[in-house]
Short mmCIF file of C-alpha atoms and ligand atoms in Angstrom, two decimals:
data_model
loop_
_atom_site.label_atom_id
_atom_site.label_comp_id
_atom_site.label_asym_id
_atom_site.label_seq_id
_atom_site.Cartn_x
_atom_site.Cartn_y
_atom_site.Cartn_z
CA MET E 2 0.15 5.27 -4.34
CA ASN E 3 -1.88 8.56 -4.78
CA ALA E 4 -0.43 11.32 -6.10
CA LYS E 5 0.38 14.54 -3.77
CA TYR E 6 -1.62 17.71 -4.31
CA PRO E 7 -0.86 20.93 -2.51
CA ARG E 8 -2.33 21.66 1.04
CA PRO E 9 -5.12 24.54 0.41
CA ALA E 10 -3.86 27.80 2.09
CA SER E 11 -7.15 27.96 4.32
CA LEU E 12 -7.71 24.44 5.36
CA ALA E 13 -8.21 24.22 9.27
CA GLU E 14 -7.58 21.60 11.69
CA GLY E 15 -9.41 20.43 14.99
CA VAL E 16 -12.65 22.53 14.07
CA GLY E 17 -15.79 21.74 16.36
CA LEU E 18 -18.28 20.08 14.67
CA ALA E 19 -20.85 20.72 17.19
CA ARG E 20 -21.51 24.31 16.39
CA HIS E 21 -21.84 23.46 12.54
CA THR E 22 -24.88 21.06 13.36
CA THR E 23 -28.29 21.50 14.58
CA MET E 24 -28.27 18.66 17.39
CA GLY E 25 -25.28 20.43 18.56
CA VAL E 26 -22.80 17.49 19.83
CA GLY E 27 -19.85 15.67 19.21
CA GLY E 28 -15.92 16.35 18.44
CA ASP E 29 -14.02 17.87 16.33
CA ALA E 30 -13.02 17.41 12.40
CA ARG E 31 -9.60 16.52 11.98
CA TYR E 32 -9.51 18.95 9.32
CA PHE E 33 -11.83 21.43 7.98
CA PHE E 34 -12.27 23.33 4.68
CA VAL E 35 -14.95 26.15 3.30
CA ALA E 36 -15.16 25.88 -0.43
CA GLU E 37 -15.78 29.27 -1.80
CA ASP E 38 -16.18 28.04 -5.11
CA SER E 39 -15.51 25.30 -7.71
CA ALA E 40 -11.86 25.52 -8.08
CA GLY E 41 -11.73 25.51 -4.40
CA LEU E 42 -13.58 22.55 -3.92
CA LYS E 43 -11.32 20.62 -6.50
CA GLU E 44 -8.26 21.72 -4.79
CA ALA E 45 -9.50 20.25 -1.18
CA LEU E 46 -10.90 17.05 -2.77
CA LEU E 47 -7.63 16.36 -4.46
CA TRP E 48 -5.66 16.88 -1.60
CA ALA E 49 -7.39 14.80 0.19
CA LYS E 50 -7.01 12.09 -1.90
CA GLY E 51 -3.45 12.50 -2.25
CA GLU E 52 -3.51 12.02 1.62
CA GLY E 53 -5.03 9.23 1.82
CA LEU E 54 -8.06 11.03 4.11
CA LYS E 55 -12.10 10.29 4.19
CA VAL E 56 -13.96 13.40 2.85
CA PHE E 57 -17.40 14.30 4.95
CA ILE E 58 -19.39 16.99 3.48
CA LEU E 59 -21.40 18.89 5.82
CA GLY E 60 -24.48 20.78 4.46
CA ASN E 61 -26.69 22.98 7.08
CA GLY E 62 -25.80 20.20 9.40
CA SER E 63 -29.47 19.13 10.18
CA ASN E 64 -29.67 15.69 9.72
CA VAL E 65 -26.27 14.76 11.24
CA VAL E 66 -24.96 13.47 14.33
CA VAL E 67 -21.57 13.74 15.46
CA ALA E 68 -19.71 11.48 17.65
CA ASP E 69 -17.75 12.45 20.70
CA GLU E 70 -14.31 11.31 19.38
CA GLY E 71 -15.14 13.67 16.02
CA VAL E 72 -14.41 12.80 12.58
CA GLU E 73 -10.71 11.63 11.28
CA GLY E 74 -10.57 12.86 7.70
CA LEU E 75 -11.50 16.42 6.30
CA VAL E 76 -14.97 17.94 6.59
CA ILE E 77 -15.81 20.38 3.41
CA ILE E 78 -18.39 22.92 3.97
CA LEU E 79 -19.92 24.67 0.62
CA GLY E 80 -19.59 28.47 1.26
CA ARG E 81 -20.85 31.72 -0.70
CA GLY E 82 -20.30 30.71 -4.42
CA PHE E 83 -22.69 28.12 -3.81
CA ARG E 84 -25.15 30.05 -2.19
CA ALA E 85 -26.72 31.66 -5.32
CA HIS E 86 -29.99 30.75 -7.54
CA ASP E 87 -31.25 31.52 -10.93
CA LEU E 88 -34.31 31.20 -12.50
CA ASP E 89 -33.86 30.45 -16.67
CA ALA E 90 -36.57 31.70 -19.27
CA ASN E 91 -37.22 27.79 -19.20
CA GLY E 92 -38.48 27.93 -15.84
CA VAL E 93 -35.39 25.79 -14.50
CA VAL E 94 -34.44 27.16 -11.32
CA THR E 95 -30.37 26.53 -10.79
CA ALA E 96 -29.38 26.48 -7.47
CA GLY E 97 -25.64 26.23 -5.81
CA ALA E 98 -26.04 23.44 -3.76
CA ALA E 99 -25.36 25.82 -0.19
CA THR E 100 -28.64 27.56 -1.12
CA MET E 101 -30.75 26.98 1.78
CA MET E 102 -34.49 25.09 1.06
CA PRO E 103 -36.40 27.73 2.74
CA VAL E 104 -34.76 30.29 0.06
CA LEU E 105 -35.85 28.33 -2.52
CA ALA E 106 -39.59 27.71 -0.95
CA ARG E 107 -39.73 31.91 -0.94
CA LEU E 108 -38.67 32.08 -4.71
CA GLY E 109 -41.62 29.60 -4.91
CA VAL E 110 -43.82 32.24 -3.33
CA GLU E 111 -42.94 34.82 -5.17
CA ARG E 112 -42.95 33.24 -8.92
CA GLY E 113 -46.46 31.27 -7.75
CA PHE E 114 -44.73 27.61 -8.15
CA PRO E 115 -46.83 25.75 -5.58
CA ASP E 116 -44.97 22.54 -5.44
CA PHE E 117 -41.66 24.30 -3.58
CA LEU E 118 -43.48 25.36 -0.73
CA PHE E 119 -43.17 22.49 1.15
CA MET E 120 -39.46 23.22 1.41
CA SER E 121 -40.41 26.51 3.62
CA GLY E 122 -39.66 24.79 6.99
CA ILE E 123 -36.92 22.85 6.26
CA PRO E 124 -33.87 23.71 7.75
CA GLY E 125 -31.33 22.56 5.20
CA SER E 126 -29.51 22.71 2.09
CA ILE E 127 -30.65 22.04 -1.44
CA GLY E 128 -27.45 19.64 -1.74
CA GLY E 129 -28.38 17.77 1.69
CA GLY E 130 -31.89 17.82 0.91
CA VAL E 131 -31.48 16.34 -2.65
CA LEU E 132 -29.80 13.26 -1.30
CA MET E 133 -32.05 12.96 1.50
CA ASN E 134 -35.17 13.37 -0.88
CA ALA E 135 -36.49 15.73 1.72
CA GLY E 136 -39.96 16.45 1.91
CA ALA E 137 -43.10 17.62 3.98
CA GLU E 138 -47.13 18.10 3.54
CA GLY E 139 -46.87 14.92 1.40
CA ALA E 140 -44.31 16.63 -1.07
CA ASP E 141 -40.68 15.87 -1.42
CA LEU E 142 -38.10 17.14 -3.93
CA SER E 143 -38.19 14.26 -6.10
CA ALA E 144 -41.14 16.14 -8.02
CA ILE E 145 -39.46 19.01 -8.83
CA VAL E 146 -35.33 18.22 -9.49
CA GLU E 147 -34.66 18.07 -13.12
CA TRP E 148 -31.01 17.55 -12.52
CA VAL E 149 -28.15 17.37 -10.34
CA GLU E 150 -24.35 18.35 -10.69
CA TYR E 151 -22.06 16.83 -8.60
CA VAL E 152 -17.95 16.48 -8.40
CA THR E 153 -16.35 13.48 -8.08
CA PRO E 154 -13.08 12.70 -5.43
CA GLU E 155 -10.78 13.17 -8.88
CA GLY E 156 -12.49 16.86 -9.44
CA GLU E 157 -14.57 15.82 -11.88
CA ALA E 158 -18.08 17.56 -12.46
CA ILE E 159 -20.83 15.69 -13.87
CA ARG E 160 -24.68 16.13 -14.43
CA LEU E 161 -27.17 13.47 -14.07
CA THR E 162 -30.26 14.21 -15.64
CA LYS E 163 -33.93 13.32 -13.38
CA GLU E 164 -34.37 9.81 -15.34
CA GLU E 165 -30.74 9.09 -14.38
CA ILE E 166 -31.56 9.34 -10.33
CA SER E 167 -33.88 7.20 -8.30
CA PHE E 168 -35.91 8.59 -5.80
CA SER E 169 -37.41 6.83 -2.60
CA TYR E 170 -38.84 7.83 0.91
CA ARG E 171 -36.08 10.16 2.57
CA ARG E 172 -33.26 8.60 0.21
CA SER E 173 -31.93 9.05 -3.47
CA SER E 174 -29.53 6.76 -5.35
CA LEU E 175 -26.77 9.71 -5.23
CA LEU E 176 -25.96 8.52 -1.50
CA GLU E 177 -24.58 5.45 -3.24
CA LEU E 178 -22.20 7.40 -4.77
CA GLU E 179 -19.12 7.14 -2.89
CA GLY E 180 -17.16 10.68 -1.71
CA VAL E 181 -19.41 12.96 -4.44
CA VAL E 182 -19.98 16.60 -3.45
CA VAL E 183 -23.21 17.71 -4.48
CA THR E 184 -22.67 21.12 -6.34
CA TYR E 185 -25.40 22.64 -8.10
CA VAL E 186 -29.16 21.26 -8.73
CA GLY E 187 -31.68 22.24 -11.11
CA LEU E 188 -35.36 22.25 -9.99
CA LYS E 189 -38.71 23.07 -11.89
CA SER E 190 -42.16 23.42 -11.02
CA SER E 191 -44.42 20.77 -12.77
CA LEU E 192 -48.15 22.37 -11.44
CA ALA E 193 -49.70 25.45 -12.72
CA PRO E 194 -48.49 28.51 -11.30
CA VAL E 195 -50.69 29.64 -8.51
CA SER E 196 -50.98 33.72 -7.13
CA THR E 197 -48.43 34.59 -4.75
CA GLU E 198 -51.42 35.45 -2.22
CA GLU E 199 -52.34 31.78 -2.64
CA CYS E 200 -48.94 30.83 -1.85
CA GLU E 201 -48.22 32.62 1.08
CA SER E 202 -51.30 31.51 2.98
CA ILE E 203 -50.28 27.85 1.96
CA VAL E 204 -47.03 28.68 3.49
CA ARG E 205 -48.49 29.92 6.43
CA GLU E 206 -50.74 27.09 7.19
CA PHE E 207 -47.59 24.77 6.72
CA ILE E 208 -45.90 26.91 9.26
CA GLU E 209 -48.53 26.82 11.91
CA LYS E 210 -48.98 23.31 11.61
CA ARG E 211 -45.26 22.84 12.03
CA ARG E 212 -45.35 25.05 14.92
CA ALA E 213 -48.00 23.08 16.94
CA ARG E 214 -46.16 19.81 16.25
CA GLN E 215 -42.48 20.53 16.33
CA PRO E 216 -40.50 20.92 20.05
CA ARG E 217 -39.98 24.60 20.52
CA ILE E 218 -37.28 23.96 23.06
CA GLY E 219 -33.49 22.42 22.64
CA ARG E 220 -31.48 21.83 19.85
CA ASN E 221 -32.65 18.54 17.59
CA SER E 222 -31.73 16.87 14.20
CA GLY E 223 -36.08 16.79 13.31
CA SER E 224 -36.98 13.49 12.90
CA ILE E 225 -34.75 10.12 14.12
CA PHE E 226 -36.30 7.39 12.11
CA LYS E 227 -38.27 7.28 8.99
CA ASN E 228 -42.35 6.23 9.24
CA PRO E 229 -42.55 2.92 8.42
CA LEU E 230 -43.71 2.11 5.27
CA SER E 231 -44.85 -1.60 5.43
CA LYS E 232 -47.58 -2.39 7.43
CA VAL E 233 -45.98 -5.15 9.54
CA ALA E 234 -48.97 -6.09 12.00
CA GLY E 235 -51.71 -6.34 9.21
CA ALA E 236 -54.65 -3.89 8.57
CA SER E 237 -56.44 -5.20 11.61
CA SER E 238 -53.67 -4.19 14.12
CA PRO E 239 -53.65 -1.00 16.07
CA ILE E 240 -50.51 -0.40 15.07
CA SER E 241 -50.83 -0.75 11.40
CA GLY E 242 -49.96 2.22 9.62
CA LEU E 243 -48.88 4.18 12.69
CA SER E 244 -46.25 7.00 12.22
CA ALA E 245 -42.79 6.27 13.43
CA GLY E 246 -43.45 9.05 16.46
CA ALA E 247 -46.75 7.42 17.16
CA LEU E 248 -45.35 4.06 17.98
CA LEU E 249 -42.67 5.85 20.00
CA ASP E 250 -45.30 7.34 21.67
CA ARG E 251 -47.04 4.30 22.22
CA ALA E 252 -44.05 2.65 23.67
CA GLY E 253 -43.89 5.25 25.98
CA MET E 254 -40.94 7.27 24.98
CA LYS E 255 -41.58 10.89 25.52
CA GLY E 256 -39.54 12.23 28.06
CA VAL E 257 -37.12 9.29 28.16
CA ARG E 258 -33.62 10.80 29.17
CA VAL E 259 -29.82 10.02 28.65
CA GLY E 260 -27.74 12.51 29.92
CA GLY E 261 -28.49 15.85 28.16
CA ALA E 262 -30.47 14.12 25.45
CA GLU E 263 -34.42 13.64 25.80
CA ILE E 264 -37.16 11.86 23.68
CA SER E 265 -39.18 15.05 23.23
CA ASN E 266 -42.41 15.63 25.09
CA GLU E 267 -44.21 17.06 22.09
CA HIS E 268 -42.84 14.85 19.66
CA ALA E 269 -41.68 11.21 20.29
CA ASN E 270 -39.77 11.10 17.04
CA TRP E 271 -37.57 13.99 17.78
CA ILE E 272 -34.79 13.99 20.21
CA VAL E 273 -33.72 17.16 21.82
CA ASN E 274 -30.55 18.50 23.25
CA HIS E 275 -31.06 20.44 26.54
CA GLY E 276 -28.06 21.57 26.80
CA GLY E 277 -24.52 19.37 27.59
CA ALA E 278 -25.62 16.30 25.49
CA THR E 279 -23.01 14.25 23.92
CA GLY E 280 -23.04 12.16 20.77
CA GLU E 281 -23.18 9.36 23.02
CA ASP E 282 -26.23 10.02 24.88
CA VAL E 283 -27.76 10.86 21.54
CA ARG E 284 -26.53 7.55 20.27
CA GLU E 285 -27.97 5.62 23.40
CA LEU E 286 -31.45 7.45 23.69
CA ILE E 287 -31.49 6.18 19.51
CA GLY E 288 -30.64 2.68 20.52
CA ILE E 289 -33.27 2.59 23.36
CA ALA E 290 -36.01 3.79 21.45
CA LYS E 291 -35.46 1.16 18.39
CA ARG E 292 -35.21 -1.29 20.52
CA ARG E 293 -38.50 -0.61 22.89
CA VAL E 294 -40.34 -0.28 19.47
CA SER E 295 -38.94 -3.60 18.29
CA GLU E 296 -39.77 -5.97 21.42
CA LEU E 297 -43.24 -4.13 21.88
CA TYR E 298 -44.62 -4.17 18.48
CA GLY E 299 -41.91 -6.22 16.20
CA VAL E 300 -41.15 -3.09 13.94
CA GLU E 301 -37.90 -2.24 12.99
CA LEU E 302 -37.12 1.50 12.88
CA GLU E 303 -35.07 2.96 10.23
CA ARG E 304 -32.63 5.71 11.05
CA GLU E 305 -33.29 8.78 9.47
CA VAL E 306 -30.69 11.13 10.94
CA ILE E 307 -26.95 10.13 9.81
CA LEU E 308 -24.27 8.98 12.56
CA TRP E 309 -20.95 10.69 11.86
CA PRO E 310 -18.70 8.94 11.11
CA GLU E 311 -19.78 5.45 10.97
CA ASP E 312 -22.65 5.73 8.77
CA ILE E 313 -19.95 7.43 6.04
CA SER E 314 -18.54 4.35 4.30
C1 FAD T 539 -36.40 21.52 13.06
C2 FAD T 539 -36.05 20.34 11.75
C3 FAD T 539 -36.92 19.99 10.95
C4 FAD T 539 -36.76 19.52 10.14
N1 FAD T 539 -38.02 19.08 9.36
C5 FAD T 539 -37.76 18.19 8.30
C6 FAD T 539 -38.77 17.57 7.19
O1 FAD T 539 -39.71 18.28 7.14
N2 FAD T 539 -38.63 17.25 6.11
C7 FAD T 539 -37.32 16.56 5.91
O2 FAD T 539 -37.46 16.00 4.61
N3 FAD T 539 -35.92 16.49 6.61
C8 FAD T 539 -36.69 17.36 7.95
N4 FAD T 539 -35.39 17.77 8.63
C9 FAD T 539 -33.98 17.19 8.25
C10 FAD T 539 -33.24 17.86 7.50
O3 FAD T 539 -33.91 19.32 7.43
C11 FAD T 539 -33.15 17.25 6.17
O4 FAD T 539 -32.37 16.05 5.93
C12 FAD T 539 -32.16 18.04 4.71
O5 FAD T 539 -32.32 17.82 3.91
C13 FAD T 539 -30.80 18.31 5.44
O6 FAD T 539 -30.22 18.92 4.81
P1 FAD T 539 -28.88 19.74 5.77
O7 FAD T 539 -27.97 20.79 4.59
O8 FAD T 539 -28.52 20.23 6.28
O9 FAD T 539 -27.94 18.36 5.35
P2 FAD T 539 -26.89 17.63 6.33
O10 FAD T 539 -27.41 17.33 7.54
O11 FAD T 539 -25.67 18.48 6.69
O12 FAD T 539 -25.92 16.62 5.65
C14 FAD T 539 -26.90 15.40 5.54
C15 FAD T 539 -26.33 14.16 4.39
O13 FAD T 539 -26.32 15.13 3.08
C16 FAD T 539 -24.52 14.80 3.10
N5 FAD T 539 -24.62 16.39 1.80
C17 FAD T 539 -25.13 17.22 2.39
N6 FAD T 539 -24.56 18.30 1.58
C18 FAD T 539 -24.19 17.99 0.49
C19 FAD T 539 -23.60 18.03 -0.38
N7 FAD T 539 -23.39 19.36 -1.08
N8 FAD T 539 -22.92 17.09 -1.55
C20 FAD T 539 -22.68 15.51 -0.80
N9 FAD T 539 -23.11 15.43 0.30
C21 FAD T 539 -24.08 16.34 0.93
C22 FAD T 539 -24.08 14.75 4.35
O14 FAD T 539 -22.70 14.18 3.93
C23 FAD T 539 -25.00 13.74 5.23
O15 FAD T 539 -24.70 12.88 4.69
C24 FAD T 539 -35.52 18.81 9.50
C25 FAD T 539 -34.46 19.04 10.55
C26 FAD T 539 -34.82 19.83 11.51
C27 FAD T 539 -33.71 20.23 12.66
#
């Protein structure tokens, strides 16, 4: 039997998660806690362990779709104490896990770190980003992560160097560590510095490209599916090498709607909540899109968005 620990004083109950995610759907967290510092985080983790509760960590909620029945457990958000960043004399940036990636891209502009700039349009925290190996414009976090610090469900802080973490497309081995909370990330540019003016111009170009291809109406979670890596159909096939969005477009999915959720007319790999969508609407639409591409092209699309609670073991 687990030991009992005191209930954190600022623990809340029945908090709606829709407003904490960019898709804006889903029910309540049974328990909800904002960890303002490491001591508060440890207190909440130990209490949850003592109560036998499952713990869910929410970053900026930009890659999570919550179920309508909510989550039966403790949802933890990292607060102010995890939002600072600092650059040391060796060029390593230590960032609290709740620091938003665009803030770190801005630091990249100021310091002339070209490999930080891809983060400029990704609306997530560096903690969530490192778990997902977030990336854009042909770059991803694996190239600049030096180390990652996390806290175990028992409250122990552990630091892994980049050599101890494996990264692949929109995935890191950190996802396999059950119940851990990423608290700090060390980042270092591995490219020769460029001028701030040049960085500004690169970021402008990235943002213009994003504006041109991303839906501007409705709440969303960015890309729903990962791009298929294997060329299932063979090099000569017309679908060989197509992105998930291109496959979904070809499959006629643009504009397909379930309740308040719709496959965007601007980008077929995005589901947009036009207001009033439910977690079930989004799940149903994901299922329809996946089946359609499988039936038409024999390609099994893999989800990039994370469904709560079912994807959390
Ligand atoms: C408009 C839009 C554009 C996007 N563009 C891109 C893009 O270009 N490239 C890209 O890669 N992604 C993109 N995304 C997806 C998303 O922003 C990324 O996946 C991002 O890394 C998620 O970060 P987050 O803080 O929002 O994590 P969340 O969505 O809150 O969480 C994602 C997962 O990480 C876990 N997690 C989060 N923080 C922690 C932590 N501190 N410790 C342990 N676990 C944690 C959560 O439990 C969850 O399993 C986009 C999303 C939107 C809405």
